[in-house]
Tab-separated table of C-alpha atoms in Angstrom:
chain	number	residue	atom	x	y	z
A	1275	MET	CA	-12.896	-24.985	19.593
A	1276	THR	CA	-12.988	-22.750	16.514
A	1277	PRO	CA	-12.236	-19.114	17.385
A	1278	ASP	CA	-14.701	-16.382	16.481
A	1279	LEU	CA	-12.245	-14.412	14.375
A	1280	PRO	CA	-14.607	-11.572	13.362
A	1281	SER	CA	-15.362	-10.967	17.053
A	1282	GLN	CA	-11.647	-11.044	17.862
A	1283	ALA	CA	-10.987	-8.570	15.069
A	1284	ARG	CA	-13.671	-6.241	16.358
A	1285	GLN	CA	-12.356	-6.469	19.911
A	1286	ALA	CA	-8.828	-5.754	18.698
A	1287	MET	CA	-10.112	-2.613	16.977
A	1288	ILE	CA	-11.838	-1.450	20.153
A	1289	THR	CA	-8.761	-2.210	22.262
A	1290	GLU	CA	-6.615	-0.099	19.940
A	1291	GLY	CA	-8.991	2.836	20.248
A	1292	PHE	CA	-10.849	2.777	16.943
A	1293	THR	CA	-14.386	4.148	16.691
A	1294	LEU	CA	-16.598	1.560	15.018
A	1295	GLU	CA	-20.053	3.106	15.155
A	1296	LEU	CA	-21.234	6.140	13.198
A	1297	SER	CA	-22.589	9.121	15.080
A	1298	ALA	CA	-26.228	10.057	14.578
A	1299	GLY	CA	-25.142	12.931	12.352
A	1300	ALA	CA	-22.917	10.715	10.222
A	1301	GLN	CA	-25.716	8.172	9.880
A	1302	ALA	CA	-28.111	10.899	8.775
A	1303	GLN	CA	-25.595	12.163	6.198
A	1304	LEU	CA	-25.127	8.621	4.910
A	1305	SER	CA	-28.892	8.092	4.660
A	1306	ALA	CA	-29.241	11.276	2.612
A	1307	LEU	CA	-26.554	10.058	0.217
A	1308	GLU	CA	-28.254	6.661	-0.035
A	1309	GLN	CA	-31.503	8.364	-1.004
A	1310	GLY	CA	-29.797	10.168	-3.861
A	1311	ASP	CA	-29.399	13.536	-2.162
A	1312	PRO	CA	-25.666	14.171	-2.582
A	1313	VAL	CA	-23.942	17.177	-1.109
A	1314	THR	CA	-24.068	20.046	-3.598
A	1315	ARG	CA	-20.847	22.027	-3.777
A	1316	ASP	CA	-19.195	24.440	-6.159
A	1317	VAL	CA	-16.404	22.691	-8.033
A	1318	PRO	CA	-14.290	23.819	-11.000
A	1319	THR	CA	-15.762	22.687	-14.291
A	1320	PRO	CA	-14.311	19.213	-14.789
A	1321	ARG	CA	-12.871	17.988	-18.044
A	1322	ASP	CA	-14.847	15.203	-19.649
A	1323	LEU	CA	-12.300	12.384	-20.074
A	1324	ARG	CA	-14.710	9.460	-20.189
A	1325	SER	CA	-13.630	8.576	-23.718
A	1326	LEU	CA	-10.062	7.783	-22.618
A	1327	PHE	CA	-9.499	4.084	-22.031
A	1328	TRP	CA	-9.157	4.201	-18.240
A	1329	SER	CA	-8.602	0.957	-16.359
A	1330	SER	CA	-7.810	-0.115	-12.802
A	1331	VAL	CA	-5.634	-2.933	-11.476
A	1332	ASP	CA	-6.067	-4.105	-7.895
A	1333	ASP	CA	-6.607	-7.229	-5.830
A	1334	ALA	CA	-9.368	-9.377	-7.280
A	1335	ASP	CA	-11.590	-8.845	-4.233
A	1336	SER	CA	-10.917	-5.121	-3.768
A	1337	LEU	CA	-14.019	-2.967	-3.944
A	1338	ASP	CA	-12.664	0.419	-2.809
A	1339	LEU	CA	-11.094	1.504	-6.090
A	1340	ASP	CA	-9.308	4.829	-5.611
A	1341	GLN	CA	-7.227	4.987	-8.783
A	1342	VAL	CA	-7.497	4.528	-12.563
A	1343	GLU	CA	-4.812	5.092	-15.174
A	1344	VAL	CA	-4.298	5.533	-18.894
A	1345	VAL	CA	-1.232	6.222	-21.078
A	1346	GLU	CA	-0.995	7.969	-24.463
A	1347	ARG	CA	1.879	8.436	-26.889
A	1348	ALA	CA	3.361	11.935	-26.758
A	1349	ALA	CA	5.841	13.963	-28.797
A	1350	GLY	CA	9.526	13.085	-28.746
A	1351	ASP	CA	9.022	9.451	-27.703
A	1352	GLY	CA	7.343	10.613	-24.515
A	1353	LEU	CA	4.469	8.792	-22.837
A	1354	ARG	CA	1.690	10.896	-21.335
A	1355	LEU	CA	0.604	9.229	-18.097
A	1356	HIS	CA	-2.786	10.170	-16.627
A	1357	ILE	CA	-3.740	8.962	-13.153
A	1358	GLY	CA	-7.281	9.562	-11.940
A	1359	ILE	CA	-7.918	9.612	-8.193
A	1360	ALA	CA	-11.413	9.342	-6.745
A	1361	ASP	CA	-12.844	12.712	-5.655
A	1362	VAL	CA	-13.922	11.691	-2.165
A	1363	ASP	CA	-14.040	15.259	-0.868
A	1364	HIS	CA	-16.980	16.017	-3.174
A	1365	LEU	CA	-19.300	13.826	-1.075
A	1366	VAL	CA	-17.405	14.054	2.227
A	1367	PRO	CA	-16.692	17.771	2.701
A	1368	ARG	CA	-14.478	18.916	5.519
A	1369	GLY	CA	-16.291	19.291	8.827
A	1370	SER	CA	-19.232	17.106	7.831
A	1371	PRO	CA	-20.214	14.305	10.249
A	1372	LEU	CA	-18.773	11.605	7.986
A	1373	ASP	CA	-15.549	13.579	7.712
A	1374	GLU	CA	-15.373	13.833	11.497
A	1375	HIS	CA	-15.813	10.059	11.730
A	1376	ALA	CA	-13.044	9.471	9.180
A	1377	ALA	CA	-10.759	11.867	11.066
A	1378	LEU	CA	-11.118	9.757	14.222
A	1379	ASN	CA	-9.790	6.544	12.640
A	1380	THR	CA	-7.787	8.038	9.698
A	1381	THR	CA	-7.372	4.680	7.941
A	1382	SER	CA	-9.159	1.552	6.790
A	1383	VAL	CA	-7.978	-1.564	8.621
A	1384	TYR	CA	-7.706	-4.879	6.765
A	1385	THR	CA	-7.647	-7.866	9.118
A	1386	GLY	CA	-8.233	-10.566	6.507
A	1387	VAL	CA	-11.360	-11.809	8.255
A	1388	GLN	CA	-13.107	-8.439	8.289
A	1389	THR	CA	-12.442	-5.010	6.814
A	1390	PHE	CA	-13.076	-1.922	8.917
A	1391	PRO	CA	-13.384	0.903	6.356
A	1392	MET	CA	-12.481	4.495	7.132
A	1393	LEU	CA	-15.660	5.510	5.294
A	1394	PRO	CA	-18.871	3.432	5.139
A	1395	ASP	CA	-19.174	0.944	2.301
A	1396	LEU	CA	-21.828	3.036	0.552
A	1397	LEU	CA	-19.108	5.594	-0.086
A	1398	SER	CA	-15.832	3.670	-0.189
A	1399	THR	CA	-17.027	0.810	-2.395
A	1400	ASN	CA	-19.815	2.554	-4.273
A	1401	LEU	CA	-20.438	6.290	-4.591
A	1402	THR	CA	-16.773	7.341	-4.557
A	1403	SER	CA	-15.222	4.117	-5.842
A	1404	LEU	CA	-14.011	4.190	-9.446
A	1405	ASN	CA	-16.054	1.137	-10.328
A	1406	GLU	CA	-16.218	-0.272	-13.825
A	1407	GLY	CA	-18.728	1.266	-16.191
A	1408	VAL	CA	-19.802	4.254	-14.062
A	1409	ASP	CA	-19.022	7.959	-14.338
A	1410	ARG	CA	-17.103	9.430	-11.425
A	1411	LEU	CA	-15.528	12.721	-10.459
A	1412	ALA	CA	-11.762	12.445	-10.118
A	1413	LEU	CA	-8.689	14.548	-9.554
A	1414	VAL	CA	-6.302	13.776	-12.405
A	1415	VAL	CA	-2.542	14.193	-12.417
A	1416	SER	CA	-0.987	14.099	-15.898
A	1417	MET	CA	2.762	13.783	-16.508
A	1418	THR	CA	5.000	13.067	-19.455
A	1419	VAL	CA	7.376	10.158	-18.883
A	1420	THR	CA	10.521	10.725	-20.961
A	1421	PRO	CA	12.515	7.839	-22.475
A	1422	THR	CA	14.907	8.114	-19.498
A	1423	GLY	CA	12.092	7.955	-16.942
A	1424	GLU	CA	12.017	11.635	-15.994
A	1425	LEU	CA	8.652	13.259	-15.239
A	1426	GLU	CA	7.873	16.491	-17.046
A	1427	ASP	CA	4.963	18.879	-17.652
A	1428	THR	CA	2.923	17.914	-14.595
A	1429	GLU	CA	-0.689	19.096	-14.730
A	1430	ILE	CA	-3.443	18.547	-12.140
A	1431	TYR	CA	-7.153	19.145	-12.789
A	1432	PRO	CA	-10.664	17.837	-11.977
A	1433	ALA	CA	-12.268	15.505	-14.504
A	1434	ILE	CA	-15.081	13.074	-15.114
A	1435	VAL	CA	-13.718	9.590	-15.794
A	1436	ARG	CA	-15.082	6.141	-16.520
A	1437	ASN	CA	-13.283	2.918	-15.640
A	1438	HIS	CA	-13.561	0.735	-18.764
A	1439	ALA	CA	-11.808	-2.342	-17.347
A	1440	ARG	CA	-11.561	-3.454	-13.717
A	1441	LEU	CA	-8.511	-5.752	-13.702
A	1442	ALA	CA	-6.716	-7.887	-11.119
A	1443	TYR	CA	-3.027	-8.229	-10.257
A	1444	ASP	CA	-2.999	-12.014	-10.435
A	1445	THR	CA	-4.170	-12.074	-14.064
A	1446	VAL	CA	-2.572	-8.924	-15.490
A	1447	GLY	CA	0.837	-9.656	-13.947
A	1448	PRO	CA	1.442	-13.019	-15.644
A	1449	TRP	CA	0.096	-11.617	-18.940
A	1450	LEU	CA	2.538	-8.691	-18.838
A	1451	GLU	CA	5.363	-11.120	-18.050
A	1452	GLY	CA	4.688	-13.038	-21.245
A	1453	GLY	CA	2.528	-15.849	-19.951
A	1454	ARG	CA	0.433	-17.818	-22.403
A	1455	ARG	CA	-2.802	-17.261	-20.533
A	1456	VAL	CA	-4.942	-14.710	-22.385
A	1457	LEU	CA	-6.808	-12.131	-20.372
A	1458	ARG	CA	-10.559	-12.479	-20.775
A	1459	ASP	CA	-10.827	-8.705	-21.115
A	1460	VAL	CA	-8.229	-8.635	-23.899
A	1461	ARG	CA	-10.522	-10.797	-25.994
A	1462	THR	CA	-13.566	-8.609	-25.318
A	1463	LEU	CA	-11.924	-5.160	-25.252
A	1464	PRO	CA	-9.699	-4.693	-28.325
A	1465	LEU	CA	-7.980	-1.565	-26.973
A	1466	LEU	CA	-6.942	-3.175	-23.699
A	1467	ALA	CA	-3.878	-5.111	-24.874
A	1468	GLU	CA	-2.360	-2.031	-26.503
A	1469	GLN	CA	-3.155	0.085	-23.443
A	1470	LEU	CA	-1.589	-2.374	-20.991
A	1471	ARG	CA	1.567	-2.536	-23.073
A	1472	LEU	CA	1.803	1.262	-23.064
A	1473	GLN	CA	1.326	1.314	-19.298
A	1474	HIS	CA	3.977	-1.357	-18.876
A	1475	GLU	CA	6.397	0.634	-21.034
A	1476	ALA	CA	5.821	3.741	-18.913
A	1477	ALA	CA	6.276	1.758	-15.698
A	1478	LEU	CA	9.564	0.258	-16.880
A	1479	ARG	CA	10.877	3.738	-17.664
A	1480	LEU	CA	9.931	4.918	-14.184
A	1481	GLN	CA	11.500	1.831	-12.578
A	1482	THR	CA	14.775	2.347	-14.440
A	1483	ARG	CA	15.035	5.971	-13.351
A	1484	ARG	CA	14.274	5.209	-9.700
A	1485	SER	CA	16.710	2.296	-9.752
A	1486	ASP	CA	19.434	4.621	-11.029
A	1487	ARG	CA	18.690	6.929	-8.101
A	1488	GLY	CA	19.003	4.078	-5.598
A	1489	ALA	CA	15.425	2.908	-4.987
A	1490	LEU	CA	15.408	-0.214	-2.816
A	1491	ALA	CA	13.845	-3.257	-4.489
A	1492	LEU	CA	12.847	-5.129	-1.339
A	1493	ASP	CA	10.602	-8.166	-1.292
A	1494	THR	CA	9.032	-8.963	2.064
A	1495	ILE	CA	6.484	-11.759	2.312
A	1496	ASP	CA	2.890	-10.541	2.072
A	1497	VAL	CA	0.429	-13.059	3.485
A	1498	GLN	CA	-3.275	-12.971	2.647
A	1499	ILE	CA	-5.738	-14.554	5.062
A	1500	VAL	CA	-8.389	-16.590	3.255
A	1501	ALA	CA	-11.431	-17.005	5.481
A	1502	VAL	CA	-14.777	-18.617	4.737
A	1503	GLY	CA	-17.607	-17.945	7.148
A	1504	GLY	CA	-15.152	-16.506	9.661
A	1505	ARG	CA	-12.984	-19.655	9.557
A	1506	VAL	CA	-9.430	-19.511	8.236
A	1507	VAL	CA	-8.953	-22.017	5.426
A	1508	GLU	CA	-5.642	-20.791	3.995
A	1509	LEU	CA	-2.776	-18.369	4.452
A	1510	ARG	CA	-1.781	-17.475	0.920
A	1511	GLU	CA	1.545	-15.901	0.041
A	1512	VAL	CA	0.917	-13.001	-2.326
A	1513	PRO	CA	3.587	-13.029	-5.050
A	1514	ASN	CA	4.949	-9.836	-6.495
A	1515	ASN	CA	4.515	-9.452	-10.246
A	1516	ALA	CA	4.705	-6.930	-13.068
A	1517	ALA	CA	1.164	-5.651	-12.456
A	1518	ARG	CA	1.835	-4.840	-8.795
A	1519	GLU	CA	5.075	-3.121	-9.754
A	1520	LEU	CA	3.274	-1.129	-12.460
A	1521	ILE	CA	0.685	0.245	-10.036
A	1522	GLU	CA	3.375	0.954	-7.443
A	1523	ASP	CA	5.368	2.924	-10.013
A	1524	PHE	CA	2.291	4.925	-11.010
A	1525	MET	CA	1.378	5.653	-7.378
A	1526	ILE	CA	4.901	6.867	-6.664
A	1527	ALA	CA	4.782	9.092	-9.746
A	1528	ALA	CA	1.398	10.562	-8.752
A	1529	ASN	CA	2.389	11.095	-5.125
A	1530	SER	CA	5.645	12.772	-6.119
A	1531	GLY	CA	3.867	14.957	-8.675
A	1532	MET	CA	1.262	16.070	-6.136
A	1533	ALA	CA	3.948	16.891	-3.563
A	1534	ARG	CA	5.979	18.957	-6.023
A	1535	TYR	CA	2.866	20.787	-7.225
A	1536	LEU	CA	1.956	21.911	-3.702
A	1537	GLU	CA	5.556	22.807	-2.925
A	1538	ALA	CA	5.853	24.969	-6.049
A	1539	ALA	CA	2.753	26.883	-4.945
A	1540	GLY	CA	4.218	27.446	-1.482
A	1541	VAL	CA	1.359	25.585	0.212
A	1542	PRO	CA	2.186	23.835	3.511
A	1543	ALA	CA	1.292	20.179	2.991
A	1544	LEU	CA	1.558	16.678	4.387
A	1545	ARG	CA	4.480	14.526	3.309
A	1546	ARG	CA	5.112	10.824	3.720
A	1547	VAL	CA	8.690	10.723	4.950
A	1548	VAL	CA	11.276	7.970	5.366
A	1549	GLY	CA	14.460	9.798	6.305
A	1550	GLU	CA	18.040	8.604	6.298
A	1551	PRO	CA	18.110	5.345	8.279
A	1552	ARG	CA	18.806	5.693	11.988
A	1553	GLY	CA	19.955	2.073	11.801
A	1554	TRP	CA	22.617	2.716	9.150
A	1555	LYS	CA	25.412	1.424	11.413
A	1556	ARG	CA	23.522	-1.839	11.839
A	1557	LEU	CA	22.901	-1.976	8.078
A	1558	ARG	CA	26.658	-1.681	7.558
A	1559	VAL	CA	27.196	-4.592	9.959
A	1560	LEU	CA	24.508	-6.622	8.170
A	1561	ALA	CA	26.103	-5.999	4.771
A	1562	GLY	CA	29.535	-6.813	6.198
A	1563	GLU	CA	28.289	-10.260	7.179
A	1564	PHE	CA	27.909	-10.923	3.437
A	1565	GLY	CA	31.265	-9.405	2.509
A	1566	THR	CA	29.923	-6.031	1.373
A	1567	THR	CA	31.207	-2.718	2.713
A	1568	LEU	CA	28.700	0.121	2.784
A	1569	PRO	CA	29.933	3.730	3.113
A	1570	GLU	CA	29.963	5.351	6.543
A	1571	GLN	CA	27.186	7.790	5.641
A	1572	PRO	CA	23.753	6.650	4.400
A	1573	ASP	CA	23.838	6.102	0.655
A	1574	ALA	CA	20.790	4.679	-1.126
A	1575	PRO	CA	22.553	3.534	-4.349
A	1576	SER	CA	25.133	1.527	-2.353
A	1577	LEU	CA	22.441	-0.141	-0.269
A	1578	SER	CA	20.403	-0.796	-3.409
A	1579	ARG	CA	23.327	-2.590	-5.092
A	1580	PHE	CA	23.854	-4.755	-2.000
A	1581	ILE	CA	20.156	-5.683	-1.944
A	1582	ASP	CA	20.146	-6.590	-5.650
A	1583	GLU	CA	23.237	-8.773	-5.163
A	1584	ARG	CA	21.634	-10.671	-2.276
A	1585	ARG	CA	18.421	-11.273	-4.216
A	1586	ALA	CA	20.394	-12.878	-7.031
A	1587	ALA	CA	22.671	-14.851	-4.697
A	1588	ASP	CA	20.066	-16.223	-2.263
A	1589	PRO	CA	16.418	-15.776	-3.279
A	1590	LEU	CA	15.166	-18.215	-0.610
A	1591	HIS	CA	16.439	-16.076	2.269
A	1592	PHE	CA	15.896	-12.738	0.522
A	1593	PRO	CA	12.466	-12.003	2.100
A	1594	ASP	CA	14.013	-12.286	5.564
A	1595	LEU	CA	16.879	-9.992	4.583
A	1596	SER	CA	14.328	-7.566	3.131
A	1597	LEU	CA	12.397	-7.559	6.403
A	1598	ALA	CA	15.573	-6.871	8.366
A	1599	VAL	CA	16.376	-3.926	6.077
A	1600	VAL	CA	12.831	-2.557	6.373
A	1601	LYS	CA	13.075	-2.586	10.172
A	1602	LEU	CA	16.455	-0.836	10.122
A	1603	LEU	CA	15.204	1.798	7.691
A	1604	GLY	CA	12.509	2.761	10.183
A	1605	ALA	CA	8.807	3.316	9.694
A	1606	GLY	CA	7.479	6.023	7.434
A	1607	GLU	CA	5.643	8.898	9.047
A	1608	TYR	CA	3.574	11.905	8.116
A	1609	ALA	CA	5.214	15.292	8.500
A	1610	VAL	CA	4.412	18.840	7.394
A	1611	ASP	CA	6.392	20.462	4.603
A	1612	SER	CA	6.351	24.257	4.554
A	1613	LEU	CA	8.396	27.208	3.345
A	1614	GLY	CA	11.770	27.074	5.073
A	1615	ASN	CA	11.058	23.662	6.575
A	1616	HIS	CA	11.541	20.763	4.165
A	1617	ALA	CA	10.021	17.676	5.763
A	1618	GLY	CA	12.381	15.293	3.938
A	1619	GLY	CA	12.056	12.718	1.216
A	1620	HIS	CA	11.547	8.962	1.032
A	1621	PHE	CA	14.896	7.166	1.343
A	1622	GLY	CA	13.608	3.763	0.260
A	1623	LEU	CA	11.867	5.071	-2.865
A	1624	ALA	CA	14.724	7.462	-3.714
A	1625	VAL	CA	12.446	10.480	-4.142
A	1626	ASP	CA	12.933	13.914	-2.581
A	1627	ASP	CA	9.269	14.935	-2.410
A	1628	TYR	CA	6.598	12.400	-1.573
A	1629	THR	CA	3.097	12.461	-0.149
A	1630	HIS	CA	0.106	10.134	0.077
A	1631	SER	CA	-2.633	11.180	-2.325
A	1632	THR	CA	-3.864	8.152	-4.281
A	1633	ALA	CA	-6.103	6.443	-1.694
A	1634	PRO	CA	-8.550	9.035	-0.291
A	1635	ASN	CA	-11.184	6.351	0.319
A	1636	ARG	CA	-8.830	4.509	2.667
A	1637	ARG	CA	-6.410	7.056	4.183
A	1638	TYR	CA	-7.337	10.377	5.734
A	1639	ALA	CA	-3.940	11.880	4.873
A	1640	ASP	CA	-4.786	11.417	1.188
A	1641	LEU	CA	-8.121	13.175	1.678
A	1642	ILE	CA	-6.323	16.102	3.335
A	1643	VAL	CA	-3.933	16.392	0.375
A	1644	GLN	CA	-6.874	16.189	-2.046
A	1645	ARG	CA	-8.570	19.122	-0.341
A	1646	GLN	CA	-5.376	21.153	-0.464
A	1647	LEU	CA	-4.997	20.522	-4.183
A	1648	LYS	CA	-8.631	21.307	-4.962
A	1649	ALA	CA	-8.430	24.577	-3.018
A	1650	LEU	CA	-5.273	25.533	-4.910
A	1651	LEU	CA	-6.878	24.744	-8.278
A	1652	SER	CA	-9.992	26.770	-7.480
A	1653	GLY	CA	-8.068	29.736	-6.140
A	1654	SER	CA	-9.472	29.266	-2.635
A	1655	PRO	CA	-7.449	29.799	0.549
A	1656	PRO	CA	-5.620	26.716	1.921
A	1657	PRO	CA	-8.167	24.639	3.866
A	1658	TYR	CA	-5.776	23.844	6.732
A	1659	SER	CA	-3.497	26.018	8.820
A	1660	LEU	CA	0.052	24.931	9.604
A	1661	SER	CA	-0.887	24.028	13.180
A	1662	GLU	CA	-3.898	22.028	12.005
A	1663	LEU	CA	-1.716	20.064	9.594
A	1664	GLU	CA	0.804	19.288	12.324
A	1665	SER	CA	-1.974	18.014	14.597
A	1666	LEU	CA	-3.488	15.923	11.795
A	1667	ALA	CA	-0.099	14.443	10.903
A	1668	ALA	CA	0.375	13.345	14.526
A	1669	THR	CA	-3.089	11.761	14.584
A	1670	CYS	CA	-2.527	9.922	11.303
A	1671	ASN	CA	0.812	8.580	12.583
A	1672	GLU	CA	-0.725	7.403	15.838
A	1673	ARG	CA	-3.711	5.703	14.211
A	1674	ALA	CA	-1.537	4.035	11.552
A	1675	SER	CA	0.573	2.509	14.308
A	1676	HIS	CA	-2.507	1.095	16.032
A	1677	ALA	CA	-3.855	-0.222	12.714
A	1678	ARG	CA	-0.616	-2.154	12.190
A	1679	ARG	CA	-1.020	-3.682	15.659
A	1680	VAL	CA	-4.530	-4.874	14.845
A	1681	GLU	CA	-3.472	-6.372	11.508
A	1682	ARG	CA	-0.402	-8.029	13.056
A	1683	GLU	CA	-2.458	-9.522	15.898
A	1684	LEU	CA	-5.068	-10.964	13.548
A	1685	ARG	CA	-2.400	-12.487	11.287
A	1686	LYS	CA	-0.951	-14.276	14.314
A	1687	VAL	CA	-4.372	-15.447	15.499
A	1688	ALA	CA	-5.273	-16.618	11.977
A	1689	ALA	CA	-1.997	-18.557	11.735
A	1690	ALA	CA	-2.674	-20.284	15.043
A	1691	ALA	CA	-6.231	-21.108	13.970
A	1692	LEU	CA	-5.010	-22.604	10.691
A	1693	MET	CA	-2.351	-24.716	12.443
A	1694	ALA	CA	-4.530	-25.839	15.352
A	1695	GLY	CA	-5.222	-29.285	13.906
A	1696	ARG	CA	-1.647	-29.957	12.792
A	1697	THR	CA	0.092	-30.544	16.118
A	1698	GLY	CA	2.821	-33.166	15.704
A	1699	GLN	CA	3.377	-32.478	12.007
A	1700	ARG	CA	6.801	-31.501	10.667
A	1701	PHE	CA	7.662	-28.566	8.413
A	1702	ASP	CA	10.589	-27.032	6.557
A	1703	ALA	CA	11.526	-23.676	8.058
A	1704	ILE	CA	14.108	-20.885	8.143
A	1705	VAL	CA	15.456	-19.374	11.354
A	1706	THR	CA	14.539	-15.678	11.251
A	1707	GLY	CA	15.622	-14.494	14.689
A	1708	VAL	CA	17.705	-15.465	17.701
A	1709	LYS	CA	16.972	-13.135	20.619
A	1710	GLU	CA	16.823	-13.163	24.395
A	1711	THR	CA	13.099	-13.765	24.094
A	1712	GLY	CA	13.596	-16.877	21.998
A	1713	THR	CA	14.481	-18.352	18.629
A	1714	PHE	CA	11.994	-17.778	15.839
A	1715	VAL	CA	11.338	-19.548	12.546
A	1716	ARG	CA	9.314	-18.995	9.398
A	1717	LEU	CA	7.711	-22.033	7.781
A	1718	LEU	CA	8.037	-22.262	4.013
A	1719	HIS	CA	4.557	-23.781	3.646
A	1720	PRO	CA	2.258	-22.506	5.022
A	1721	PRO	CA	3.891	-19.058	5.519
A	1722	VAL	CA	3.525	-18.781	9.312
A	1723	GLU	CA	5.958	-17.865	12.067
A	1724	GLY	CA	6.545	-19.253	15.534
A	1725	ARG	CA	9.048	-19.827	18.326
A	1726	VAL	CA	11.339	-22.827	18.759
A	1727	THR	CA	10.947	-23.849	22.403
A	1728	GLU	CA	12.871	-27.134	22.225
A	1729	GLY	CA	16.234	-27.828	20.578
A	1730	ALA	CA	17.030	-24.204	19.708
A	1731	ASP	CA	20.518	-24.042	21.237
A	1732	SER	CA	22.434	-24.798	18.031
A	1733	LEU	CA	20.304	-22.697	15.679
A	1734	HIS	CA	21.461	-19.484	13.984
A	1735	VAL	CA	19.729	-16.857	11.860
A	1736	GLY	CA	19.432	-18.065	8.269
A	1737	ASP	CA	19.635	-21.803	9.089
A	1738	SER	CA	17.319	-24.106	7.185
A	1739	VAL	CA	15.736	-26.413	9.732
A	1740	ARG	CA	13.067	-29.064	10.091
A	1741	VAL	CA	10.628	-28.312	12.931
A	1742	GLN	CA	7.723	-30.087	14.589
A	1743	LEU	CA	4.644	-28.241	15.795
A	1744	LEU	CA	4.192	-28.716	19.545
A	1745	ARG	CA	1.445	-26.302	20.619
A	1746	THR	CA	-0.898	-23.615	19.324
A	1747	ASP	CA	-2.531	-20.815	21.295
A	1748	MET	CA	-5.372	-19.355	19.251
A	1749	GLU	CA	-6.172	-16.631	21.764
A	1750	LEU	CA	-2.654	-15.193	21.806
A	1751	GLY	CA	-1.668	-16.282	18.295
A	1752	HIS	CA	1.364	-18.286	19.465
A	1753	LEU	CA	2.950	-21.290	17.736
A	1754	ASP	CA	5.570	-23.389	19.523
A	1755	PHE	CA	7.944	-25.705	17.647
A	1756	ALA	CA	10.693	-28.201	18.395
A	1757	ALA	CA	13.755	-28.571	16.196
A	1758	ALA	CA	13.246	-31.978	14.599
């Protein structure tokens, strides 16, 4: 029997406490927007930057485009990086019914078989999305990237932008890496090739600087569920590439710039924090198993060197090592930074000040930061009190945790659905865990995980093993294997 995955996704959302239906007030606000009656608000006069060659790079099927970017040559071999972020607050003002709905869920949830957006599609994929060929209000952060990767002369301001090229990771990445395949857009947009090379140059500078500071270059396996008509047809491993790294570098730069800007103004603000690892002792043990001695106190550059060495020495097992490190680092969380109370930096990214600001269509924390910045730029009082920020940070943390549960559950259910007809088949796998609850493996193809219920006694973490699929449970998302 084929599972009804969209229904399971919806039920998982309800179980985890998400609100799926709009209130009557939110529906009325949405209807007014649909009829072309946008909220009218006083905003600082935006700069008209539509002539700059803005572009976006995202997943090929992404419709909620929050960010565009462009790079220009600057004096002294500098590169002037501009990052435009969708002005969501303009159409979703604080306290409005749609804002109240977004504040309940605080995040979009991507299950692979169905997306549950924080804001309705009319907003997140249309009126506030930085879609190709349309004019949009944006909040722009501009920074000069020096030849050594330092960020200088940060400026933040409202602007009107136009996305001239909507690009995808899986085509831009190979092109940047020197592949022979020519981007269709490069043939039709003469400025695009030059612009992408400038962006790549800026990203490499940023990468080098963060690497010197001890940023951790981890590489966990990202699996994309491919569903047709609610039926899983493939679990596709999403490879990292130069385009994904470029956008990550730009997001980190923008988020750091926004955080520093608010801090310099003395405005209490949300931060995205990953502190010194509570699991550092276990990280030292893990490194010792490979003959590496980490210092007694947490030290990002030392951990970064160990990670780089393991990637070069054993790329096959590196994703599993990366996952182990991620778990020992601990989850990121939102915290409030204020005068006399520094919330902390991001250990894994090797930055001292970091927030979330580049995805206001998809994360409520980013919308909060956007409102704080806009108030600061307009000379208005801060829109949130310290106590309100602390309450919102707690809500965002709690909802993010439940969103991860939903996404994890649906990945397991999708894996079981994909494997349901393959009982008795054999697969190459890697042992990823040996615990009291069982021995677990990751198949190389397709990228699914399960438990070895027969013949596990002699298996150890890191072993390459041949396994046979015994059973699937599509309701619980369980896969049982025997060591073959």
